[in-house]
Structures are given as C-alpha cells and as structure tokens.
GROMACS .gro file of C-alpha atoms in nm:
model
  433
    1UNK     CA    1   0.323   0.543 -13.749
    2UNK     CA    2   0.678   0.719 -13.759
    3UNK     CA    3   0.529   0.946 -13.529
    4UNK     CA    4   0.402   0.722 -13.298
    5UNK     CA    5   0.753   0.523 -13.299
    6UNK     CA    6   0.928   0.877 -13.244
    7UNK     CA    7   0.670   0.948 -12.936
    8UNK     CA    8   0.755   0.587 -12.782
    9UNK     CA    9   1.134   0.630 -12.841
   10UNK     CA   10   1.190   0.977 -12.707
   11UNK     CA   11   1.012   0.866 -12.421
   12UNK     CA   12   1.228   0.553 -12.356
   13UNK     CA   13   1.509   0.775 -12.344
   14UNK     CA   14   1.397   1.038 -12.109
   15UNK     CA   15   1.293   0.703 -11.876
   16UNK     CA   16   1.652   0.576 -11.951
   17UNK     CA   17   1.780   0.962 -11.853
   18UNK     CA   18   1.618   0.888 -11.520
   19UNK     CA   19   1.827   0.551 -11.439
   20UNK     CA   20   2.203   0.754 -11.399
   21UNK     CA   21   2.045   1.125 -11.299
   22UNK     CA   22   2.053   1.075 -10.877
   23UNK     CA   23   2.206   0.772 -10.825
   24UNK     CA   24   2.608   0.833 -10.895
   25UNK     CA   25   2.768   1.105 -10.673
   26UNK     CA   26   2.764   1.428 -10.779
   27UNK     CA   27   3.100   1.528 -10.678
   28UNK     CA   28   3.292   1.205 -10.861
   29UNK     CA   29   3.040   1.332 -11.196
   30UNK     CA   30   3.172   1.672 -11.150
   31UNK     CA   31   3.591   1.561 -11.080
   32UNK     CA   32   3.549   1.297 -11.389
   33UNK     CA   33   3.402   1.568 -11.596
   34UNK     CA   34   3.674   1.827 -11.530
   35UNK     CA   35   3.972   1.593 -11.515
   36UNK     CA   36   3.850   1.444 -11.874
   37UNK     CA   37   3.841   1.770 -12.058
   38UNK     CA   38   4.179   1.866 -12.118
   39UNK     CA   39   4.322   1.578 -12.157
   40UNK     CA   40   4.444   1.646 -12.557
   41UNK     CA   41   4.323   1.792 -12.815
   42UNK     CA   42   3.975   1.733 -12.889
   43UNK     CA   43   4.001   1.445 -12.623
   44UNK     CA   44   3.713   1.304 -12.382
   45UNK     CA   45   3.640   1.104 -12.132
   46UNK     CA   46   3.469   0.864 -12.345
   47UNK     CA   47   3.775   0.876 -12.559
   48UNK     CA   48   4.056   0.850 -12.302
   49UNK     CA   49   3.893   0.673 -12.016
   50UNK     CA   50   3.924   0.910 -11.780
   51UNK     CA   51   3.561   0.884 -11.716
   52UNK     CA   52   3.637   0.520 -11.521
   53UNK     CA   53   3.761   0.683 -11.235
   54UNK     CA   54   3.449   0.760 -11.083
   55UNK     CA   55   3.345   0.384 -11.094
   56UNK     CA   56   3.622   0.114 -11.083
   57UNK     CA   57   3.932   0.034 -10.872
   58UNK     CA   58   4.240   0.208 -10.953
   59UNK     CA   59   4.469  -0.077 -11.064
   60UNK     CA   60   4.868  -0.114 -10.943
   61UNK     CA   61   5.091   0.139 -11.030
   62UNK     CA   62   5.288  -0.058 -11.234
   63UNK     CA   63   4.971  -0.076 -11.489
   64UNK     CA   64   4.913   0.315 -11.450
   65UNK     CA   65   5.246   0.339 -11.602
   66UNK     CA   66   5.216   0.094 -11.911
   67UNK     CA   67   5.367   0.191 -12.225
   68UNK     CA   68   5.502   0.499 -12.068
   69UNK     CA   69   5.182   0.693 -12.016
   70UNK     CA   70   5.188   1.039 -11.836
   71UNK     CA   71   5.062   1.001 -11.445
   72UNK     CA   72   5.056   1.296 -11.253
   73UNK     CA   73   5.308   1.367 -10.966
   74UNK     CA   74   4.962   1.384 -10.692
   75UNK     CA   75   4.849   1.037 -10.832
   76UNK     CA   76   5.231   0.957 -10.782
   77UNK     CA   77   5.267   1.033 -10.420
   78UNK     CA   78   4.919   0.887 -10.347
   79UNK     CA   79   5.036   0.560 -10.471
   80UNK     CA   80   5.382   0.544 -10.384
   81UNK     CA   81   5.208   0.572 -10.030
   82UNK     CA   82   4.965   0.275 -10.081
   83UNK     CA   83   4.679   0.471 -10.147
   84UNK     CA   84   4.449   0.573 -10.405
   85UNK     CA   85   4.324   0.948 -10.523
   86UNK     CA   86   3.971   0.849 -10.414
   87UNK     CA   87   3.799   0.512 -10.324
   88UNK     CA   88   3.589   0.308 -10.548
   89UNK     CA   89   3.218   0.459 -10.585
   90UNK     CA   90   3.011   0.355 -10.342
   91UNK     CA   91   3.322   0.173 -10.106
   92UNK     CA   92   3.424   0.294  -9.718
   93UNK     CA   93   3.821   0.456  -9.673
   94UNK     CA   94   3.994   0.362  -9.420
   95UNK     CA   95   3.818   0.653  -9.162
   96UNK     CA   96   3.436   0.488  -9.285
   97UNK     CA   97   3.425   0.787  -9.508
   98UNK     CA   98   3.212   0.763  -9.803
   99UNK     CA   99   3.378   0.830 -10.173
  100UNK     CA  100   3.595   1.105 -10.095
  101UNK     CA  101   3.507   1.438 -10.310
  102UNK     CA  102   3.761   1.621 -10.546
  103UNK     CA  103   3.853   1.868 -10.299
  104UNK     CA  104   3.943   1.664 -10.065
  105UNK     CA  105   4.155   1.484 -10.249
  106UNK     CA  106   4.361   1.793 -10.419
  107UNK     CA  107   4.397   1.908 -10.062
  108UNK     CA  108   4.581   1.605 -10.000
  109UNK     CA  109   4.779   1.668 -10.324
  110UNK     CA  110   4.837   2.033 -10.303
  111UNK     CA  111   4.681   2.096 -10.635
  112UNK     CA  112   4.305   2.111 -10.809
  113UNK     CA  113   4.191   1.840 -11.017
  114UNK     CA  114   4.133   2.015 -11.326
  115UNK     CA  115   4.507   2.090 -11.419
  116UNK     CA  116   4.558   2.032 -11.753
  117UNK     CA  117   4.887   1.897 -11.690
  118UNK     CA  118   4.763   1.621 -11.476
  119UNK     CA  119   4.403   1.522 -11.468
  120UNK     CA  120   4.270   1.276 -11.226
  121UNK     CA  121   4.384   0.932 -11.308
  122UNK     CA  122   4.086   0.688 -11.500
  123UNK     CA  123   4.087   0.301 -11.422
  124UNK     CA  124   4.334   0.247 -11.695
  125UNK     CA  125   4.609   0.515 -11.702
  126UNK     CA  126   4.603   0.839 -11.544
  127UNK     CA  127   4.579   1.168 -11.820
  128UNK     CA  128   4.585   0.895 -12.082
  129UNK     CA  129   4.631   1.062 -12.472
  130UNK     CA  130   4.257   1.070 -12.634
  131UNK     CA  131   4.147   0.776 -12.766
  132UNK     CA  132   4.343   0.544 -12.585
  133UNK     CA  133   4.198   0.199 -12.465
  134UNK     CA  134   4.324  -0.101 -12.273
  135UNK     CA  135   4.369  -0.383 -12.547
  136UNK     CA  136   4.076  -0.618 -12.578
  137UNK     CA  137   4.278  -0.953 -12.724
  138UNK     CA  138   3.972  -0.936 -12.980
  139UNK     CA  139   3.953  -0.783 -13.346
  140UNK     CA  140   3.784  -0.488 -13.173
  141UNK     CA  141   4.148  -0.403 -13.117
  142UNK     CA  142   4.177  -0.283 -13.482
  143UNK     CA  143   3.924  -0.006 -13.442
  144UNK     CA  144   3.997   0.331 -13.356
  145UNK     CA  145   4.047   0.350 -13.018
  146UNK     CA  146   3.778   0.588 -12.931
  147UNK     CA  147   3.543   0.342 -13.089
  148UNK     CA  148   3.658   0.037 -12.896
  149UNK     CA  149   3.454   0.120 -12.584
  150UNK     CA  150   3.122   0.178 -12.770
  151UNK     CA  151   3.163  -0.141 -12.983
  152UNK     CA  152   3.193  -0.318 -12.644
  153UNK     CA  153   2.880  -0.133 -12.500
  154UNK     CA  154   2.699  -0.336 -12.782
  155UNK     CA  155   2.917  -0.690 -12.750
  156UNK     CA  156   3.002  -0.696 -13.088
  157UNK     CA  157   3.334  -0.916 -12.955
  158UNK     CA  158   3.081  -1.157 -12.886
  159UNK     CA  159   2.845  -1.221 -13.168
  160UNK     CA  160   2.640  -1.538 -12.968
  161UNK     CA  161   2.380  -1.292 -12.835
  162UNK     CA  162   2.303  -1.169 -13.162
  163UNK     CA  163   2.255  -1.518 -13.327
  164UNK     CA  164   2.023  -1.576 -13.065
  165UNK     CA  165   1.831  -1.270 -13.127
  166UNK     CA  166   1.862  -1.367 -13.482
  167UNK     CA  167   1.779  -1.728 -13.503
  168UNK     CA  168   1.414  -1.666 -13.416
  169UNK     CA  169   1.368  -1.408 -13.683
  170UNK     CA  170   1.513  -1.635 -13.928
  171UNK     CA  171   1.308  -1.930 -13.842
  172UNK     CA  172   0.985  -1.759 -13.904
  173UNK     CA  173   1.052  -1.552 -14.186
  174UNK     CA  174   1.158  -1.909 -14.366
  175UNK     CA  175   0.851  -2.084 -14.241
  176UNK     CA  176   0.635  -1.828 -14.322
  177UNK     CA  177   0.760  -1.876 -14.692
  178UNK     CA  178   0.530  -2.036 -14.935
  179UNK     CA  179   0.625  -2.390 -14.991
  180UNK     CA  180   0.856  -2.429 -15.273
  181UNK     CA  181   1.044  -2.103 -15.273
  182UNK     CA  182   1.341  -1.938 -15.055
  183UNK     CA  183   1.271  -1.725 -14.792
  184UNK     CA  184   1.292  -1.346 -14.913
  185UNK     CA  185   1.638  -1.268 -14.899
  186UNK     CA  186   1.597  -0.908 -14.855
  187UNK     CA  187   1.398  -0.945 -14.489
  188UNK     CA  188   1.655  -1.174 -14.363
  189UNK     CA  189   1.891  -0.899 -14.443
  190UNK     CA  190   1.707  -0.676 -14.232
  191UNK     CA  191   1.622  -0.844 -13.967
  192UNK     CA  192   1.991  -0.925 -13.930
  193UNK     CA  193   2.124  -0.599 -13.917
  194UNK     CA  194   1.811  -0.505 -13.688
  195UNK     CA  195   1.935  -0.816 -13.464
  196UNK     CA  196   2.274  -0.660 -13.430
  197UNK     CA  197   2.112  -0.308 -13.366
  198UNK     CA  198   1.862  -0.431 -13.079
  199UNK     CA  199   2.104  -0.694 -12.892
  200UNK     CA  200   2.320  -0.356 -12.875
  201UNK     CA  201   2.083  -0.170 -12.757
  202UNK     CA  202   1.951  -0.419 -12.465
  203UNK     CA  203   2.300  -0.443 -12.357
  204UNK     CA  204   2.312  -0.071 -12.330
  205UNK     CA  205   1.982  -0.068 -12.145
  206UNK     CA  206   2.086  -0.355 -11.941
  207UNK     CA  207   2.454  -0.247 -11.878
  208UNK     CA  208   2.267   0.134 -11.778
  209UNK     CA  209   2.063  -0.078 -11.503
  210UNK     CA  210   2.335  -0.234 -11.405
  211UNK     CA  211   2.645  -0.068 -11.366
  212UNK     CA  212   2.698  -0.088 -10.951
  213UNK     CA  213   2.574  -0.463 -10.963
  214UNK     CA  214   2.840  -0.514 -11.240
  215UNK     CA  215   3.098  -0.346 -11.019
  216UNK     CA  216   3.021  -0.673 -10.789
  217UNK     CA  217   3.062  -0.978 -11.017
  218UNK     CA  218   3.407  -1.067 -11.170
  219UNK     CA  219   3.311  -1.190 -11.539
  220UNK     CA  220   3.089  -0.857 -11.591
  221UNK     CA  221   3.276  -0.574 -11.387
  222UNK     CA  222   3.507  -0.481 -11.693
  223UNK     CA  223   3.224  -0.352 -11.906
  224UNK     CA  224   3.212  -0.036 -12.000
  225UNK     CA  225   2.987   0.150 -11.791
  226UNK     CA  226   3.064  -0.029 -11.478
  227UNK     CA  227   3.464   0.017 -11.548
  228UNK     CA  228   3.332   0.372 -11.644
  229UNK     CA  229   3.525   0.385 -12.003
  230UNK     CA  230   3.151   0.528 -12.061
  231UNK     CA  231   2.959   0.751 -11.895
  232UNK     CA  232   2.578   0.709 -11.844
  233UNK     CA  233   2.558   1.042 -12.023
  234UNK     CA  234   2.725   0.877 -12.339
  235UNK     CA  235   2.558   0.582 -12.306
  236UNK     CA  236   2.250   0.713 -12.343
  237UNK     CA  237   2.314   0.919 -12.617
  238UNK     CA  238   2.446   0.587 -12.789
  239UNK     CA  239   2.161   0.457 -12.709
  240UNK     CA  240   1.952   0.691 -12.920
  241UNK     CA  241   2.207   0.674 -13.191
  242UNK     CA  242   2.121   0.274 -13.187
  243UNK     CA  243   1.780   0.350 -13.176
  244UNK     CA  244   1.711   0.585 -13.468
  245UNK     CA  245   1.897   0.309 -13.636
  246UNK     CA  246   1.700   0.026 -13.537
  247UNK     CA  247   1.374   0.274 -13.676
  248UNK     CA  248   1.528   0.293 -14.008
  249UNK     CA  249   1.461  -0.039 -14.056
  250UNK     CA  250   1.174  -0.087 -13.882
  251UNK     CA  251   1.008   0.153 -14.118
  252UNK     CA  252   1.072  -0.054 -14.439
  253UNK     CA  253   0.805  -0.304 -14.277
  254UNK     CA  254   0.455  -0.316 -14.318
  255UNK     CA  255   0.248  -0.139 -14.038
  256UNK     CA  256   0.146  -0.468 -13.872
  257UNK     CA  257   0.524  -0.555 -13.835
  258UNK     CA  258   0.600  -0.169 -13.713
  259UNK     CA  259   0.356  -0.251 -13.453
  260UNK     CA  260   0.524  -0.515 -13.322
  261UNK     CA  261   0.893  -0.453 -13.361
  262UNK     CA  262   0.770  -0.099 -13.142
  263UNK     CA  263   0.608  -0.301 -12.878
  264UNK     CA  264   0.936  -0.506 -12.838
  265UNK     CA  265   1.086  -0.202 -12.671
  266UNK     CA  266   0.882  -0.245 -12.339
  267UNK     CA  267   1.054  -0.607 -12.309
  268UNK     CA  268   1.388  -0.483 -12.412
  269UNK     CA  269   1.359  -0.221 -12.126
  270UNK     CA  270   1.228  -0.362 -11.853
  271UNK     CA  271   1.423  -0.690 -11.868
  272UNK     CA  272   1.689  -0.588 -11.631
  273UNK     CA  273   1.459  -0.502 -11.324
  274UNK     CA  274   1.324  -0.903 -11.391
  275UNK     CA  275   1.681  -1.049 -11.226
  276UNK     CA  276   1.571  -0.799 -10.918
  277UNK     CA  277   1.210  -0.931 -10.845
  278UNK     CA  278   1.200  -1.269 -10.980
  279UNK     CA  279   1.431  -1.580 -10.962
  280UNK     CA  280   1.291  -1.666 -11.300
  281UNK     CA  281   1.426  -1.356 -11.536
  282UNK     CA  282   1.525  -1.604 -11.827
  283UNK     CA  283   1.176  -1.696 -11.886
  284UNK     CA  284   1.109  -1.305 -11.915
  285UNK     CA  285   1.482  -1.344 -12.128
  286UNK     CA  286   1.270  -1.576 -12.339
  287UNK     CA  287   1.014  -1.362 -12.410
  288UNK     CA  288   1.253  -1.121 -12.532
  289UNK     CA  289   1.441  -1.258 -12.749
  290UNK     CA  290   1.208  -1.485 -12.900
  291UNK     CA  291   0.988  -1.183 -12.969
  292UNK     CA  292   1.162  -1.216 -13.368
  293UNK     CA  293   0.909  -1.485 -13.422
  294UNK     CA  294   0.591  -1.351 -13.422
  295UNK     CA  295   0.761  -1.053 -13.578
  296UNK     CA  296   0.927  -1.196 -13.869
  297UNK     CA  297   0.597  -1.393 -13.975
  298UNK     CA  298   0.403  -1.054 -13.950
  299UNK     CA  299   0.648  -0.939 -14.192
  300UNK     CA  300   0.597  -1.169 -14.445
  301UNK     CA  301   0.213  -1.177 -14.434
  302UNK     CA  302   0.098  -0.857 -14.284
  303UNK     CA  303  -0.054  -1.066 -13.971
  304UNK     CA  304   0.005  -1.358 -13.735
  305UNK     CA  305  -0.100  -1.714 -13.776
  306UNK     CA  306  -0.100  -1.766 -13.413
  307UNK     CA  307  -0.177  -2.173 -13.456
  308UNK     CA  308   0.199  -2.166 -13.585
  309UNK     CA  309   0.340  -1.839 -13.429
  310UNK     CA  310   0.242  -1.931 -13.080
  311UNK     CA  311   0.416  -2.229 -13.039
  312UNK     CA  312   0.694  -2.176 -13.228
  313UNK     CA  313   0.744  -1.860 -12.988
  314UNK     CA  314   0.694  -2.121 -12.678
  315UNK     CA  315   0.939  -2.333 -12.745
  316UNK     CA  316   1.179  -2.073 -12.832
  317UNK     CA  317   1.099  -1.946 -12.453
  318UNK     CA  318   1.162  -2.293 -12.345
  319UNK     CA  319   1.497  -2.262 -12.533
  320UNK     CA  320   1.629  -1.950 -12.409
  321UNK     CA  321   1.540  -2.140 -12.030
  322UNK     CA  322   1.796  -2.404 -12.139
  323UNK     CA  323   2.086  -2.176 -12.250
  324UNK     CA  324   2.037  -1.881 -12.043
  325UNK     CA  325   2.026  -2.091 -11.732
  326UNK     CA  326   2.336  -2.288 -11.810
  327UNK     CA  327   2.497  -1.933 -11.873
  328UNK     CA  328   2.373  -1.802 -11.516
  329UNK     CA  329   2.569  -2.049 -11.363
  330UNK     CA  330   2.888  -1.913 -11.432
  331UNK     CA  331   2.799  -1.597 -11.189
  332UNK     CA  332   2.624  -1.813 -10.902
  333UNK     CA  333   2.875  -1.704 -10.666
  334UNK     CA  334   2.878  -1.365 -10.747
  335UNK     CA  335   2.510  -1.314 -10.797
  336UNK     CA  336   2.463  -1.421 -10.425
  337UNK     CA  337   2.674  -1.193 -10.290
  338UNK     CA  338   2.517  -0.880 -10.503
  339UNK     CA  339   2.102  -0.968 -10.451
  340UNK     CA  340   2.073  -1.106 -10.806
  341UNK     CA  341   1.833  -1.333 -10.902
  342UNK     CA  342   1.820  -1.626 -11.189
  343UNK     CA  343   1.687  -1.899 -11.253
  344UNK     CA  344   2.040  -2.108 -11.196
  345UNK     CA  345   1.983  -2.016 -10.827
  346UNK     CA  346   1.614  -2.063 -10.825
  347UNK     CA  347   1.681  -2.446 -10.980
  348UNK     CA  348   2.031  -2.499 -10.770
  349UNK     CA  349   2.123  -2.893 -10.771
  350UNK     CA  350   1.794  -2.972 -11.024
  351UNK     CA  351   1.875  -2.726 -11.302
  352UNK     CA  352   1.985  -3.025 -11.517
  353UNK     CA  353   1.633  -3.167 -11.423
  354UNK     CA  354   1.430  -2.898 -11.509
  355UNK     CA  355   1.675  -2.808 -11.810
  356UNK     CA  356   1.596  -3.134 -11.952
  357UNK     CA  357   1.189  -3.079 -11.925
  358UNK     CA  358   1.242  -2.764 -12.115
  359UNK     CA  359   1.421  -2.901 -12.339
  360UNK     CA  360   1.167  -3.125 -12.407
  361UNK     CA  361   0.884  -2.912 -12.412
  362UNK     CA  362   1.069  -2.751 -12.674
  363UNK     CA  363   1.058  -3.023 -12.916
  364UNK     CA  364   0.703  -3.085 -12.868
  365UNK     CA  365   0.628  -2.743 -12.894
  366UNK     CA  366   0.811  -2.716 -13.213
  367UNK     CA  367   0.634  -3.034 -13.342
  368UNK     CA  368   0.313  -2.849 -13.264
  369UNK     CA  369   0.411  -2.583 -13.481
  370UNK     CA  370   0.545  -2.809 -13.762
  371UNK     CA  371   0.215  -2.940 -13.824
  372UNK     CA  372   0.010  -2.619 -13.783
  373UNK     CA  373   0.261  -2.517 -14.091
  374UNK     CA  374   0.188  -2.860 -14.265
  375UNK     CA  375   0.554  -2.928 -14.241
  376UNK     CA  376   0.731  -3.289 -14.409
  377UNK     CA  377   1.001  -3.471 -14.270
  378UNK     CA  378   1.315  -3.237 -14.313
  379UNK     CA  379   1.197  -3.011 -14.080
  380UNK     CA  380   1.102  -3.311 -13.802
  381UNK     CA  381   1.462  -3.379 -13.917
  382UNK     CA  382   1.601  -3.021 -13.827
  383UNK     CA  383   1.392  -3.018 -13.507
  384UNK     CA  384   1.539  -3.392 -13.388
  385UNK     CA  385   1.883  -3.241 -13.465
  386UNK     CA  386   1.843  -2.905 -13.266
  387UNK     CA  387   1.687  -3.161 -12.979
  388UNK     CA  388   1.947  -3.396 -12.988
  389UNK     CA  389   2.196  -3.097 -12.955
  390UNK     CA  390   2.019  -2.967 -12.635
  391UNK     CA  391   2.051  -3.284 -12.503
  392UNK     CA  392   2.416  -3.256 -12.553
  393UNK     CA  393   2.417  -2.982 -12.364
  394UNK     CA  394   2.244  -3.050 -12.044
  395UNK     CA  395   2.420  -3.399 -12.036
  396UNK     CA  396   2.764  -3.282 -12.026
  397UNK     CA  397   2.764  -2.967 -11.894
  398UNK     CA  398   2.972  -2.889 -11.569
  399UNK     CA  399   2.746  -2.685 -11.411
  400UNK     CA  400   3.032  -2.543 -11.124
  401UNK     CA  401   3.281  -2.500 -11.479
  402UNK     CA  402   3.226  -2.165 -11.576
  403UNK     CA  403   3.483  -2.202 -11.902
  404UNK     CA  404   3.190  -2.520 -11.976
  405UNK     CA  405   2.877  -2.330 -11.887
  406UNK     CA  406   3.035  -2.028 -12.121
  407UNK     CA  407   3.122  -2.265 -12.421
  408UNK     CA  408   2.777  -2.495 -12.400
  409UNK     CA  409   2.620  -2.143 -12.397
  410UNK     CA  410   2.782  -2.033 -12.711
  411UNK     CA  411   2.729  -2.347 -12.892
  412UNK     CA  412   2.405  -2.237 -12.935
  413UNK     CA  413   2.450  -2.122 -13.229
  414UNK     CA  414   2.481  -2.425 -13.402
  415UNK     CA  415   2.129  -2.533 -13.207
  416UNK     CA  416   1.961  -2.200 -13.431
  417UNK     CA  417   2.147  -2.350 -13.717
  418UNK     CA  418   2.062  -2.706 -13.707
  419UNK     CA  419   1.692  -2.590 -13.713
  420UNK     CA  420   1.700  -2.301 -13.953
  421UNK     CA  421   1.888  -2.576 -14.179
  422UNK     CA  422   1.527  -2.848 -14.131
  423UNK     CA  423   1.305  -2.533 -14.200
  424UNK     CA  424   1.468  -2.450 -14.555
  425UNK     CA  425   1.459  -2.761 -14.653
  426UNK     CA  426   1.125  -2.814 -14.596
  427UNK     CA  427   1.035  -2.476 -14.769
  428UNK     CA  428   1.252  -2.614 -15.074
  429UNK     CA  429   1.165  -3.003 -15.060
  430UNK     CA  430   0.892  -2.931 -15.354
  431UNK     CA  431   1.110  -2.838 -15.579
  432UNK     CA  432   1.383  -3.155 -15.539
  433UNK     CA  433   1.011  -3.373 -15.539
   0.00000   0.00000   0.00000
C-alpha cells in the first residue's frame, strides 16, 4: 500500500510539473530567476518576492518605495517616465509588443538585469531584503516573513475551507460510533490535521491551474502564484512537501480507508479544469469535499455502509451547491470577462430558486440517512437546525453584495456545527436514558 500511494503521488506531481513547464515565458522565468538570486544573503525569490515580477502589475512608485526599500536607479528612470521595466505577462506595450524580454529592457536601462546591486523590481518592492512580504492585516503577519507566502498558498488566513473539508469527516466518524459512546477522539484528530493538509494542497493545485485566470478577477489576483510571491517551481515542491504529509497520516488508517483517502487525489486534481468545461463545477466541488464521508466511516469500520454513507454524502453534495454557489457570486463579473464557468452564472436570476431545492434535498437526504443509522430525535433536531440555517441563508442573501455572499459563505461553519452538535447527541442519548 505505501508503495502504491508513493506510485500515485509521484505521478501527480510530475502531471502537476506539466501545468507551469510551457505555458509562462521563458525569458520573464529566466530575468525573475537571475534578478532573485542575489538579492541578500541566502535570499530567494520565494523569500523576497522578486519572483512576482514576471506575473503581476508593477504597482505606483510611491509603493515601490515603502518603508525605504532599495529600487534600482533603471527601475527609477523607467518610472519616473510613466513606464514600467516590462509589461504584465501575457499584456500588449504600447507598440502591440508581447512581454518584453530582459534584454530588451536593460538596453533601455543601460545595464543587465542580474546586477546584484539592483535586481529587477518584484510586484511589491524592487531588490526587496530576503524574506520580506507585503503585510497581510491577518495573524499570518507574525510568521517569518519567508513563510507568509506559503501559509497563504494553503489559506490558512481563512480557516472556512477547512471546516468544510472537515465537517464531513466529523459527521461520519461520530455516526459511525456505536450508540452510547464518543466518537474516537484520536481519528477526529487526524482527520483534522489531514483536513488542513488536503484543503492546502487543493488550493495549491487549484491556484497552479489557475494563476493567469487569477491575474483576471479582483478578489483572487493577489494570491500567491498569480501575484508571483511563488513560483510554479516552488509551488510544486510545496506541494509534495503537503503531500508526504497528508501520507503520514493516511498510513495510520486501515487499508480500506488508505484506499479511499488515495483515490481522493483524482478529485482534488482535476477539480480546477471542472469551472472550464462545465457551468456546474460546485456539484463536482461537492463531490470533493464531501469525499470525508465515506472516508471517515471506512475508518471506523474497515468498510462502507452505503445505505447510510450514500446519502449522507448526497446531501453533503447538495450542501456544498448551496454555499459554493452563493460564494461564486461574488466573482460573476469577473468570471465573465475571463471564460469561467459556475454554477452562479449557470442559475443567474433563479439561483435562490434552485438554492432553496438543494437545500431541501439536503434535509431529506440527511433524514434518509438518519434512519438507515437508526437515529432518535436529537439528531432530527441537529438536522432541522442545520436546515433552518440554510434557509437563513438563501433568504437573506444579497446575491449582487459580495461582502454578503462572502459572510453567508463563511457562516457555514456554524451549519457543520449545528449538525455535528444533533449527531453526538444522538451517539450519547443512551447514556443520559
């Protein structure tokens, strides 16, 4: 089994290798690359940012400058003229010219762009010190700076997509325990630190597909690989690091389980390319992130009783329809204008109609599985709760407020909560009987 989840990881990478080899110009590579390197001691362009240059617009000069940050006397003259070193990847100058390469630009300077007294300047700050990042206004702020970019590659500032990876997990694992007891502690433990592993590592497989889209849309163009605070290169490699991670834990499971937490890999991957070819990605979303159900039953049993499982996993698609629509509508604008796809688009003025059949689809499905479990009232309880707070949702959202969509979205949480909270009392109702 470890060798088989080595085989199918290696070869995720060297598919995710494929997605930034071809695809970024060779010549902004090659100028990011040099101009990173001497920035400091033992500096990089993952550490200083330089590495942004080759994929986001160079900001005023009055922000190149912050906190008294070295700039280089080319990058000075460019802008003091109105112009830029080079032009966003994949944008037109003025002559219709594609990106301009790094000679042509130090011929306009009247120097190379691998001095080590000026390097090329990065989206933030031109020959920044190592390790310096632009301030987040989060407690990522108090890491080391070098860090900061990485920990944002995984959206650990934002810990909603994780509870919704984790909710799932948590729901079956509790189920799955035997009536009268808690749920074991111990694979709740590890299915939350797996659920902070994996959302990091979808983001980094999703952020790797998406980098030029990114570019396009406002709320997502700051990330790191499409600011380019990461390279693909790094990325990657992070990847892998998340990865081998992820298979620590995956290995303290029983085979069954190893099975399926592998198999979640293909969904994990392949997500991205959904919001391409369909205008229905979040029921593909759904499958993905719901995939913690089937799993975390299988890892309390050694198998699947799909008469519960496959229902429960339903209405957990049904779910992630519901939130993950309301969230798509914060980008509707943008997405137009790149070729993205979602189901916020697909649904246009009925998404609160179709949100509210999900929604209840959802609670039936859930009833379903209640009964297949031979659940008692708290848990019809929990599941008329985590109903009534969809319905919430749908009914007040402003669908054209993207501060609204963003905080219904997030409330979430409490939705995984309010049913987790029925389940465990169900499991522990024997023993207060």
């Amino acid at each position: 089994m470890l060798a088989s989840c080595r085989r199918s990881g290696g070869g995720l990478l060297l598919r995710l290798a494929s997605l930034w080899r071809g695809d970024v110009a060779g010549a902004h590579l090659l100028l990011v690359d040099v101009a990173a390197w001497p920035c400091s001691s033992g500096g990089s362009a993952a550490a200083t940012g330089a590495g942004s240059w080759a994929a986001a617009t160079p900001p005023p000069p009055a922000l190149w400058q912050q906190g008294g940050r070295p700039i280089s006397s080319c990058a000075a003259s460019l802008l003091s003229a109105g112009q830029h070193p080079l032009p966003p990847l994949g944008k037109k100058d003025e002559a219709g010219n594609a990106g301009r390469t790094a000679s042509s630009t130090a011929s306009r300077c009247g120097s190379t762009a691998s001095s080590s007294n000026s390097s090329d300047p990065g989206a933030a700050a031109a020959a920044a010190p190592a390790g310096a990042a632009t301030p987040t206004g989060t407690w990522l702020d108090r890491l080391p700076a070098s860090w900061v970019p990485y920990a944002q590659l995984m959206r650990l500032e934002k810990p909603i997509g994780t509870w919704l990876l984790a909710w799932p997990c948590f729901w079956s694992i509790s189920l799955a325990a035997p009536p009268g007891t808690l749920p074991d502690l111990r694979l709740l433990a590890l299915f939350g630190a797996g659920a902070v592993l994996l959302r990091g590592a979808g983001c980094t497989v999703n952020d790797l597909w998406d980098r030029e889209l990114d570019r396009q849309v406002e709320r997502t163009r700051g990330r790191p690989l499409a600011a380019g605070t990461v390279t693909p290169a790094r990325a990657v490699a992070f990847l892998g690091a998340q990865l081998s991670a992820g298979l620590a834990i995956l290995l303290q499971l029983n085979p069954y389980s190893q099975l399926l937490g592998a198999s979640s890999l293909a969904l994990v991957a392949t997500y991205p390319l959904m919001k391409r070819i369909t205008g229905w990605p979040q029921a593909y979303l759904g499958l993905t992130f719901n995939w913690g159900i089937p799993f975390g039953w299988a890892a309390v049993h050694g198998g699947c009783d799909w008469g519960v499982v496959l229902p429960m996993y339903a209405s957990g698609v049904c779910w992630t329809l519901v939130y993950d629509t309301i969230y798509a509508h914060q980008d509707k604008a943008d997405d137009v204008r790149a070729g993205i796809r979602s189901t916020a688009l697909t649904f246009g003025d009925r998404t609160k109609a179709y949100c509210s059949g999900f929604a209840a689809a959802n609670v039936a499905l859930l009833a379903v599985a209640g009964g297949a479990a031979a659940c008692g009232p708290a848990y019809y309880a929990g599941v008329a709760a985590a109903g009534a707070h969809l319905a919430w949702q749908i009914g007040s959202v402003d669908l054209d407020d993207s501060a609204d969509c963003a905080a219904k979205f997030r409330s979430n949480a409490w939705y995984g909560a309010l049913l987790f909270a029925g389940i465990l009392a169900d499991r522990l109702a024997p023993l207060l009987g």
